[in-house]
Amino acid sequence: MDQALNTNQPTGLTPAKTLGEYLFDCLKQEGITEIFGVPGDYNFTLLDTLERYSGIQFFNGRNELNSGYAADAYARVKGMSALITTFGVGEMSACNAIAGASSEHIPIVHIVGSPPDMDQKEHKLMHHTLMDGDYDVFRKMYEQITAYTAVLTPENAMIEIPNAIRIAKKKKKPVYLVVADDLVLKPVIVRETTPMPKEITNPQTLQAALDHIKQLLSQAQNTVILADVKTIRFHLEKYVRKLAETMNVPVASTMFGKGAFDESHPLFIGMYGGAFGSPQVQNMVENADCVIAVGLVWADGNTAHFTAKLNPLRIIEIQPHKVKVGQAEYPNVMAEDILLALQNAGYKQQGTVSKGPSPYDMPTGNPDDPLFAAFYYPRFQRMLKEGDIVVAETGTFYYGMGQVKLPSGVTYITQGGWQSIGYATPATYGACIAAPGRRTFLFTGDGSLQLTAQEISSMLYYGCKPVIFVLNNSGYTIEKYLNVKTENQTYNKIPNWSYTKLAEAFGGGAFTATASTNKELDEAITRAENERGQRLCIIEIMASDPMDAPDYMLNMRNYMEGQEKLRN
């Protein structure tokens, strides 16, 4: 457990606050107005305090895992979120979502209500435990998947709570706070605290990095910016855009980093997906004299199974707190500072940026043609508008929606790194709560939806009105693609649900439609655009071929089959 004591104390707090009230004051100061979770007897006092508290509302999920996913998406929209679970059974149910948030750089404050303090000190065998008297075991587990953990008491609350929030904001990672149920109503002990020193750039290191970058740029005729996921997480989008405009260089995004750069901007050339994506984008990025990579994550799913061919000697890699130029690393350089400095580096590329059309610019297919990926993705692209929220599930839709050109201001939510199937439906619930005034679209497959479908019930209960597209392709198509060793696996088959009847089963009303042809899909989209202001919409897309998929997946499959043949 991190024992750092210096922190910022929230202003305007009175000494008479209880621990619970002080905790919620700190969260509200960060703009958190909704908290997700599931009730349990060890968090009743927390929830009772929250019900009496003004300014934050509790949103009850159908289980802790789904509530964690909802909190994840809420944080992507609003900057930070909070989750309340009970001890043991609740926090263990949520740990997959918290691990995903850690992998994806999402700041969530996970609050756990634990058994009464005296029972813990006496090592009583209480329910929701491992029956061994150890009440620190779950916190120790969470040390591995969070940036900070603390056991709250009235004596340390004014130190530990702000410190945890500060670390979550700085590292863009989840943090874990556990508090005994009978301590929530105790008054906090006022502590004298001093502000933590702000992390700043070392000016000498910044200058050395800048000199090295200028040397590399002086030899470059053809520079490209590659914007990745940490550009989004650390709010570097405006710096990257300004740099691109100043230098007049083309910009590509990665699969993880989709949405990091305005895709309607004239300098945007598309998604870079190694050997699986656009050949034109691949050629422009991989043949560049210099690649300025911002927030790059060199992972398998982000580099098309490491088929991305980037010369490390020509890469300027800008991370949130350091810069790497070729093989030389420059620590303690903040990304904002080096991006600002580069605007004045004097580099400006001549000519205009040439780019080809997006894969889905033109709707194709005759009205009565059965639905194929090549037909419905252009229709999705045409449907989206500025400021929408798009949530794409891990699986077929992840790869297809990755190639859809987004209008300006769209928030794009996926799990590119963690890729937990079922994430997107509860994430849509969280996004709707975070931004009820924005249009929200969920793109999920039948297999993924069956993991977390009950959160449609939460959407209905709280008045959320997303448009949900369910791709019915008779099972886990993405898993069928990934397994190149066998075919027709029984374990990748699933029951066939009546997806358009889910709202009725969950006690709510919705506009529903089933589309098997282009005409039916066009009509369903038009109806949904009219209905979405009044109620939730579910559109089931009947895939004409269970193995139909976007080009990216076809290229991935061909590559994996080739690799498998080489191994045999």
PDB file of N, CA and C in Angstrom, residues 469-539:
ATOM      1  N   PHE A 469     -27.773  -2.345 -32.199  1.00  0.00           N
ATOM      2  CA  PHE A 469     -27.710  -3.235 -33.354  1.00  0.00           C
ATOM      3  C   PHE A 469     -27.129  -4.570 -32.892  1.00  0.00           C
ATOM      4  N   VAL A 470     -27.895  -5.641 -33.118  1.00  0.00           N
ATOM      5  CA  VAL A 470     -27.450  -6.987 -32.754  1.00  0.00           C
ATOM      6  C   VAL A 470     -27.187  -7.766 -34.028  1.00  0.00           C
ATOM      7  N   LEU A 471     -25.948  -8.154 -34.244  1.00  0.00           N
ATOM      8  CA  LEU A 471     -25.589  -8.941 -35.422  1.00  0.00           C
ATOM      9  C   LEU A 471     -25.798 -10.419 -35.095  1.00  0.00           C
ATOM     10  N   ASN A 472     -26.813 -10.997 -35.690  1.00  0.00           N
ATOM     11  CA  ASN A 472     -27.101 -12.415 -35.464  1.00  0.00           C
ATOM     12  C   ASN A 472     -26.397 -13.228 -36.548  1.00  0.00           C
ATOM     13  N   ASN A 473     -25.220 -13.735 -36.192  1.00  0.00           N
ATOM     14  CA  ASN A 473     -24.463 -14.582 -37.118  1.00  0.00           C
ATOM     15  C   ASN A 473     -24.222 -15.964 -36.531  1.00  0.00           C
ATOM     16  N   SER A 474     -25.138 -16.356 -35.673  1.00  0.00           N
ATOM     17  CA  SER A 474     -25.210 -17.747 -35.183  1.00  0.00           C
ATOM     18  C   SER A 474     -23.975 -18.196 -34.429  1.00  0.00           C
ATOM     19  N   GLY A 475     -23.514 -17.348 -33.512  1.00  0.00           N
ATOM     20  CA  GLY A 475     -22.430 -17.807 -32.648  1.00  0.00           C
ATOM     21  C   GLY A 475     -21.250 -16.865 -32.587  1.00  0.00           C
ATOM     22  N   TYR A 476     -20.146 -17.383 -32.052  1.00  0.00           N
ATOM     23  CA  TYR A 476     -18.941 -16.581 -31.861  1.00  0.00           C
ATOM     24  C   TYR A 476     -18.117 -16.574 -33.149  1.00  0.00           C
ATOM     25  N   THR A 477     -18.510 -15.736 -34.094  1.00  0.00           N
ATOM     26  CA  THR A 477     -17.814 -15.713 -35.385  1.00  0.00           C
ATOM     27  C   THR A 477     -16.353 -15.309 -35.229  1.00  0.00           C
ATOM     28  N   ILE A 478     -16.083 -14.344 -34.353  1.00  0.00           N
ATOM     29  CA  ILE A 478     -14.699 -13.931 -34.161  1.00  0.00           C
ATOM     30  C   ILE A 478     -13.843 -15.089 -33.664  1.00  0.00           C
ATOM     31  N   GLU A 479     -14.395 -15.933 -32.794  1.00  0.00           N
ATOM     32  CA  GLU A 479     -13.636 -17.079 -32.282  1.00  0.00           C
ATOM     33  C   GLU A 479     -13.414 -18.108 -33.390  1.00  0.00           C
ATOM     34  N   LYS A 480     -14.396 -18.253 -34.265  1.00  0.00           N
ATOM     35  CA  LYS A 480     -14.227 -19.164 -35.403  1.00  0.00           C
ATOM     36  C   LYS A 480     -13.081 -18.690 -36.299  1.00  0.00           C
ATOM     37  N   TYR A 481     -12.969 -17.372 -36.448  1.00  0.00           N
ATOM     38  CA  TYR A 481     -11.888 -16.820 -37.268  1.00  0.00           C
ATOM     39  C   TYR A 481     -10.526 -17.016 -36.605  1.00  0.00           C
ATOM     40  N   LEU A 482     -10.497 -16.875 -35.284  1.00  0.00           N
ATOM     41  CA  LEU A 482      -9.215 -16.959 -34.587  1.00  0.00           C
ATOM     42  C   LEU A 482      -8.686 -18.388 -34.495  1.00  0.00           C
ATOM     43  N   ASN A 483      -9.581 -19.366 -34.540  1.00  0.00           N
ATOM     44  CA  ASN A 483      -9.150 -20.762 -34.486  1.00  0.00           C
ATOM     45  C   ASN A 483      -8.982 -21.282 -35.908  1.00  0.00           C
ATOM     46  N   VAL A 484      -7.747 -21.347 -36.359  1.00  0.00           N
ATOM     47  CA  VAL A 484      -7.476 -21.805 -37.729  1.00  0.00           C
ATOM     48  C   VAL A 484      -7.085 -23.284 -37.755  1.00  0.00           C
ATOM     49  N   LYS A 485      -7.182 -23.940 -36.610  1.00  0.00           N
ATOM     50  CA  LYS A 485      -6.768 -25.351 -36.535  1.00  0.00           C
ATOM     51  C   LYS A 485      -7.922 -26.304 -36.829  1.00  0.00           C
ATOM     52  N   THR A 486      -9.138 -25.900 -36.453  1.00  0.00           N
ATOM     53  CA  THR A 486     -10.304 -26.759 -36.661  1.00  0.00           C
ATOM     54  C   THR A 486     -11.450 -25.930 -37.219  1.00  0.00           C
ATOM     55  N   GLU A 487     -12.500 -26.614 -37.660  1.00  0.00           N
ATOM     56  CA  GLU A 487     -13.678 -25.934 -38.191  1.00  0.00           C
ATOM     57  C   GLU A 487     -14.936 -26.468 -37.518  1.00  0.00           C
ATOM     58  N   ASN A 488     -16.005 -25.665 -37.597  1.00  0.00           N
ATOM     59  CA  ASN A 488     -17.324 -26.064 -37.074  1.00  0.00           C
ATOM     60  C   ASN A 488     -17.260 -26.516 -35.615  1.00  0.00           C
ATOM     61  N   GLN A 489     -16.570 -25.741 -34.800  1.00  0.00           N
ATOM     62  CA  GLN A 489     -16.439 -26.101 -33.382  1.00  0.00           C
ATOM     63  C   GLN A 489     -17.802 -25.983 -32.684  1.00  0.00           C
ATOM     64  N   THR A 490     -18.181 -26.989 -31.962  1.00  0.00           N
ATOM     65  CA  THR A 490     -19.470 -26.940 -31.250  1.00  0.00           C
ATOM     66  C   THR A 490     -19.449 -25.896 -30.142  1.00  0.00           C
ATOM     67  N   TYR A 491     -18.274 -25.632 -29.580  1.00  0.00           N
ATOM     68  CA  TYR A 491     -18.207 -24.681 -28.467  1.00  0.00           C
ATOM     69  C   TYR A 491     -18.379 -23.235 -28.924  1.00  0.00           C
ATOM     70  N   ASN A 492     -18.356 -22.985 -30.211  1.00  0.00           N
ATOM     71  CA  ASN A 492     -18.589 -21.632 -30.714  1.00  0.00           C
ATOM     72  C   ASN A 492     -20.021 -21.428 -31.193  1.00  0.00           C
ATOM     73  N   LYS A 493     -20.882 -22.388 -30.908  1.00  0.00           N
ATOM     74  CA  LYS A 493     -22.300 -22.244 -31.211  1.00  0.00           C
ATOM     75  C   LYS A 493     -23.038 -21.779 -29.957  1.00  0.00           C
ATOM     76  N   ILE A 494     -24.124 -21.058 -30.161  1.00  0.00           N
ATOM     77  CA  ILE A 494     -24.883 -20.514 -29.026  1.00  0.00           C
ATOM     78  C   ILE A 494     -26.374 -20.710 -29.259  1.00  0.00           C
ATOM     79  N   PRO A 495     -27.191 -20.618 -28.200  1.00  0.00           N
ATOM     80  CA  PRO A 495     -28.649 -20.677 -28.388  1.00  0.00           C
ATOM     81  C   PRO A 495     -29.136 -19.486 -29.207  1.00  0.00           C
ATOM     82  N   ASN A 496     -30.196 -19.700 -29.944  1.00  0.00           N
ATOM     83  CA  ASN A 496     -30.757 -18.621 -30.759  1.00  0.00           C
ATOM     84  C   ASN A 496     -31.860 -17.918 -29.968  1.00  0.00           C
ATOM     85  N   TRP A 497     -31.549 -16.714 -29.474  1.00  0.00           N
ATOM     86  CA  TRP A 497     -32.518 -15.941 -28.698  1.00  0.00           C
ATOM     87  C   TRP A 497     -33.437 -15.139 -29.622  1.00  0.00           C
ATOM     88  N   SER A 498     -34.553 -14.727 -29.054  1.00  0.00           N
ATOM     89  CA  SER A 498     -35.426 -13.754 -29.724  1.00  0.00           C
ATOM     90  C   SER A 498     -35.001 -12.369 -29.252  1.00  0.00           C
ATOM     91  N   TYR A 499     -34.023 -11.794 -29.915  1.00  0.00           N
ATOM     92  CA  TYR A 499     -33.388 -10.571 -29.427  1.00  0.00           C
ATOM     93  C   TYR A 499     -34.341  -9.380 -29.393  1.00  0.00           C
ATOM     94  N   THR A 500     -35.251  -9.323 -30.330  1.00  0.00           N
ATOM     95  CA  THR A 500     -36.172  -8.187 -30.348  1.00  0.00           C
ATOM     96  C   THR A 500     -37.218  -8.271 -29.240  1.00  0.00           C
ATOM     97  N   LYS A 501     -37.273  -9.386 -28.526  1.00  0.00           N
ATOM     98  CA  LYS A 501     -38.219  -9.524 -27.419  1.00  0.00           C
ATOM     99  C   LYS A 501     -37.574  -9.292 -26.054  1.00  0.00           C
ATOM    100  N   LEU A 502     -36.291  -8.933 -26.063  1.00  0.00           N
ATOM    101  CA  LEU A 502     -35.601  -8.753 -24.782  1.00  0.00           C
ATOM    102  C   LEU A 502     -36.210  -7.626 -23.957  1.00  0.00           C
ATOM    103  N   ALA A 503     -36.546  -6.527 -24.606  1.00  0.00           N
ATOM    104  CA  ALA A 503     -37.111  -5.402 -23.854  1.00  0.00           C
ATOM    105  C   ALA A 503     -38.399  -5.810 -23.156  1.00  0.00           C
ATOM    106  N   GLU A 504     -39.229  -6.553 -23.851  1.00  0.00           N
ATOM    107  CA  GLU A 504     -40.482  -7.028 -23.251  1.00  0.00           C
ATOM    108  C   GLU A 504     -40.195  -7.942 -22.067  1.00  0.00           C
ATOM    109  N   ALA A 505     -39.217  -8.827 -22.225  1.00  0.00           N
ATOM    110  CA  ALA A 505     -38.870  -9.737 -21.132  1.00  0.00           C
ATOM    111  C   ALA A 505     -38.336  -8.985 -19.921  1.00  0.00           C
ATOM    112  N   PHE A 506     -37.671  -7.856 -20.162  1.00  0.00           N
ATOM    113  CA  PHE A 506     -37.110  -7.055 -19.076  1.00  0.00           C
ATOM    114  C   PHE A 506     -38.084  -6.011 -18.552  1.00  0.00           C
ATOM    115  N   GLY A 507     -39.330  -6.094 -18.980  1.00  0.00           N
ATOM    116  CA  GLY A 507     -40.352  -5.233 -18.397  1.00  0.00           C
ATOM    117  C   GLY A 507     -40.424  -3.844 -18.966  1.00  0.00           C
ATOM    118  N   GLY A 508     -39.909  -3.645 -20.186  1.00  0.00           N
ATOM    119  CA  GLY A 508     -39.928  -2.311 -20.787  1.00  0.00           C
ATOM    120  C   GLY A 508     -40.415  -2.342 -22.216  1.00  0.00           C
ATOM    121  N   GLY A 509     -40.565  -1.176 -22.784  1.00  0.00           N
ATOM    122  CA  GLY A 509     -40.979  -1.058 -24.169  1.00  0.00           C
ATOM    123  C   GLY A 509     -39.846  -0.558 -25.033  1.00  0.00           C
ATOM    124  N   ALA A 510     -39.838  -0.978 -26.296  1.00  0.00           N
ATOM    125  CA  ALA A 510     -38.780  -0.571 -27.222  1.00  0.00           C
ATOM    126  C   ALA A 510     -39.296  -0.644 -28.645  1.00  0.00           C
ATOM    127  N   PHE A 511     -38.672   0.138 -29.520  1.00  0.00           N
ATOM    128  CA  PHE A 511     -38.882  -0.068 -30.943  1.00  0.00           C
ATOM    129  C   PHE A 511     -37.962  -1.203 -31.371  1.00  0.00           C
ATOM    130  N   THR A 512     -38.509  -2.183 -32.073  1.00  0.00           N
ATOM    131  CA  THR A 512     -37.703  -3.321 -32.506  1.00  0.00           C
ATOM    132  C   THR A 512     -37.930  -3.587 -33.985  1.00  0.00           C
ATOM    133  N   ALA A 513     -36.921  -4.133 -34.628  1.00  0.00           N
ATOM    134  CA  ALA A 513     -37.027  -4.514 -36.033  1.00  0.00           C
ATOM    135  C   ALA A 513     -36.012  -5.602 -36.318  1.00  0.00           C
ATOM    136  N   THR A 514     -36.343  -6.452 -37.258  1.00  0.00           N
ATOM    137  CA  THR A 514     -35.417  -7.469 -37.743  1.00  0.00           C
ATOM    138  C   THR A 514     -35.166  -7.210 -39.219  1.00  0.00           C
ATOM    139  N   ALA A 515     -33.892  -7.157 -39.608  1.00  0.00           N
ATOM    140  CA  ALA A 515     -33.534  -6.842 -40.983  1.00  0.00           C
ATOM    141  C   ALA A 515     -32.738  -7.982 -41.598  1.00  0.00           C
ATOM    142  N   SER A 516     -33.212  -8.442 -42.769  1.00  0.00           N
ATOM    143  CA  SER A 516     -32.503  -9.486 -43.512  1.00  0.00           C
ATOM    144  C   SER A 516     -32.019  -8.999 -44.861  1.00  0.00           C
ATOM    145  N   THR A 517     -32.498  -7.818 -45.291  1.00  0.00           N
ATOM    146  CA  THR A 517     -32.097  -7.246 -46.584  1.00  0.00           C
ATOM    147  C   THR A 517     -31.668  -5.799 -46.385  1.00  0.00           C
ATOM    148  N   ASN A 518     -31.030  -5.244 -47.400  1.00  0.00           N
ATOM    149  CA  ASN A 518     -30.616  -3.847 -47.343  1.00  0.00           C
ATOM    150  C   ASN A 518     -31.818  -2.923 -47.149  1.00  0.00           C
ATOM    151  N   LYS A 519     -32.896  -3.195 -47.855  1.00  0.00           N
ATOM    152  CA  LYS A 519     -34.087  -2.362 -47.731  1.00  0.00           C
ATOM    153  C   LYS A 519     -34.640  -2.393 -46.322  1.00  0.00           C
ATOM    154  N   GLU A 520     -34.711  -3.573 -45.734  1.00  0.00           N
ATOM    155  CA  GLU A 520     -35.235  -3.693 -44.373  1.00  0.00           C
ATOM    156  C   GLU A 520     -34.338  -2.967 -43.375  1.00  0.00           C
ATOM    157  N   LEU A 521     -33.028  -3.033 -43.582  1.00  0.00           N
ATOM    158  CA  LEU A 521     -32.120  -2.321 -42.685  1.00  0.00           C
ATOM    159  C   LEU A 521     -32.274  -0.812 -42.842  1.00  0.00           C
ATOM    160  N   ASP A 522     -32.369  -0.335 -44.082  1.00  0.00           N
ATOM    161  CA  ASP A 522     -32.572   1.096 -44.319  1.00  0.00           C
ATOM    162  C   ASP A 522     -33.847   1.581 -43.636  1.00  0.00           C
ATOM    163  N   GLU A 523     -34.908   0.820 -43.757  1.00  0.00           N
ATOM    164  CA  GLU A 523     -36.182   1.202 -43.138  1.00  0.00           C
ATOM    165  C   GLU A 523     -36.075   1.178 -41.618  1.00  0.00           C
ATOM    166  N   ALA A 524     -35.387   0.180 -41.071  1.00  0.00           N
ATOM    167  CA  ALA A 524     -35.235   0.077 -39.610  1.00  0.00           C
ATOM    168  C   ALA A 524     -34.422   1.248 -39.064  1.00  0.00           C
ATOM    169  N   ILE A 525     -33.356   1.634 -39.775  1.00  0.00           N
ATOM    170  CA  ILE A 525     -32.530   2.764 -39.339  1.00  0.00           C
ATOM    171  C   ILE A 525     -33.349   4.050 -39.362  1.00  0.00           C
ATOM    172  N   THR A 526     -34.117   4.253 -40.417  1.00  0.00           N
ATOM    173  CA  THR A 526     -34.952   5.450 -40.506  1.00  0.00           C
ATOM    174  C   THR A 526     -35.962   5.506 -39.368  1.00  0.00           C
ATOM    175  N   ARG A 527     -36.604   4.376 -39.081  1.00  0.00           N
ATOM    176  CA  ARG A 527     -37.566   4.333 -37.977  1.00  0.00           C
ATOM    177  C   ARG A 527     -36.874   4.585 -36.635  1.00  0.00           C
ATOM    178  N   ALA A 528     -35.707   3.980 -36.459  1.00  0.00           N
ATOM    179  CA  ALA A 528     -34.986   4.142 -35.189  1.00  0.00           C
ATOM    180  C   ALA A 528     -34.574   5.589 -34.966  1.00  0.00           C
ATOM    181  N   GLU A 529     -34.189   6.275 -36.025  1.00  0.00           N
ATOM    182  CA  GLU A 529     -33.801   7.679 -35.889  1.00  0.00           C
ATOM    183  C   GLU A 529     -34.986   8.531 -35.438  1.00  0.00           C
ATOM    184  N   ASN A 530     -36.188   8.132 -35.816  1.00  0.00           N
ATOM    185  CA  ASN A 530     -37.387   8.849 -35.385  1.00  0.00           C
ATOM    186  C   ASN A 530     -37.841   8.439 -33.989  1.00  0.00           C
ATOM    187  N   GLU A 531     -37.597   7.178 -33.634  1.00  0.00           N
ATOM    188  CA  GLU A 531     -38.094   6.634 -32.364  1.00  0.00           C
ATOM    189  C   GLU A 531     -37.153   6.873 -31.192  1.00  0.00           C
ATOM    190  N   ARG A 532     -35.862   7.036 -31.456  1.00  0.00           N
ATOM    191  CA  ARG A 532     -34.860   6.998 -30.387  1.00  0.00           C
ATOM    192  C   ARG A 532     -35.055   8.080 -29.331  1.00  0.00           C
ATOM    193  N   GLY A 533     -35.692   9.162 -29.668  1.00  0.00           N
ATOM    194  CA  GLY A 533     -35.934  10.196 -28.679  1.00  0.00           C
ATOM    195  C   GLY A 533     -36.955   9.795 -27.639  1.00  0.00           C
ATOM    196  N   GLN A 534     -37.788   8.801 -27.972  1.00  0.00           N
ATOM    197  CA  GLN A 534     -38.850   8.374 -27.062  1.00  0.00           C
ATOM    198  C   GLN A 534     -38.552   7.060 -26.359  1.00  0.00           C
ATOM    199  N   ARG A 535     -37.814   6.170 -27.007  1.00  0.00           N
ATOM    200  CA  ARG A 535     -37.613   4.847 -26.400  1.00  0.00           C
ATOM    201  C   ARG A 535     -36.371   4.170 -26.965  1.00  0.00           C
ATOM    202  N   LEU A 536     -35.936   3.154 -26.242  1.00  0.00           N
ATOM    203  CA  LEU A 536     -34.806   2.327 -26.658  1.00  0.00           C
ATOM    204  C   LEU A 536     -35.169   1.606 -27.954  1.00  0.00           C
ATOM    205  N   CYS A 537     -34.172   1.365 -28.799  1.00  0.00           N
ATOM    206  CA  CYS A 537     -34.393   0.692 -30.083  1.00  0.00           C
ATOM    207  C   CYS A 537     -33.473  -0.521 -30.199  1.00  0.00           C
ATOM    208  N   ILE A 538     -34.011  -1.623 -30.680  1.00  0.00           N
ATOM    209  CA  ILE A 538     -33.222  -2.830 -30.929  1.00  0.00           C
ATOM    210  C   ILE A 538     -33.445  -3.257 -32.370  1.00  0.00           C
ATOM    211  N   ILE A 539     -32.366  -3.329 -33.143  1.00  0.00           N
ATOM    212  CA  ILE A 539     -32.430  -3.770 -34.534  1.00  0.00           C
ATOM    213  C   ILE A 539     -31.575  -5.028 -34.673  1.00  0.00           C
TER     214      ILE A 539
END
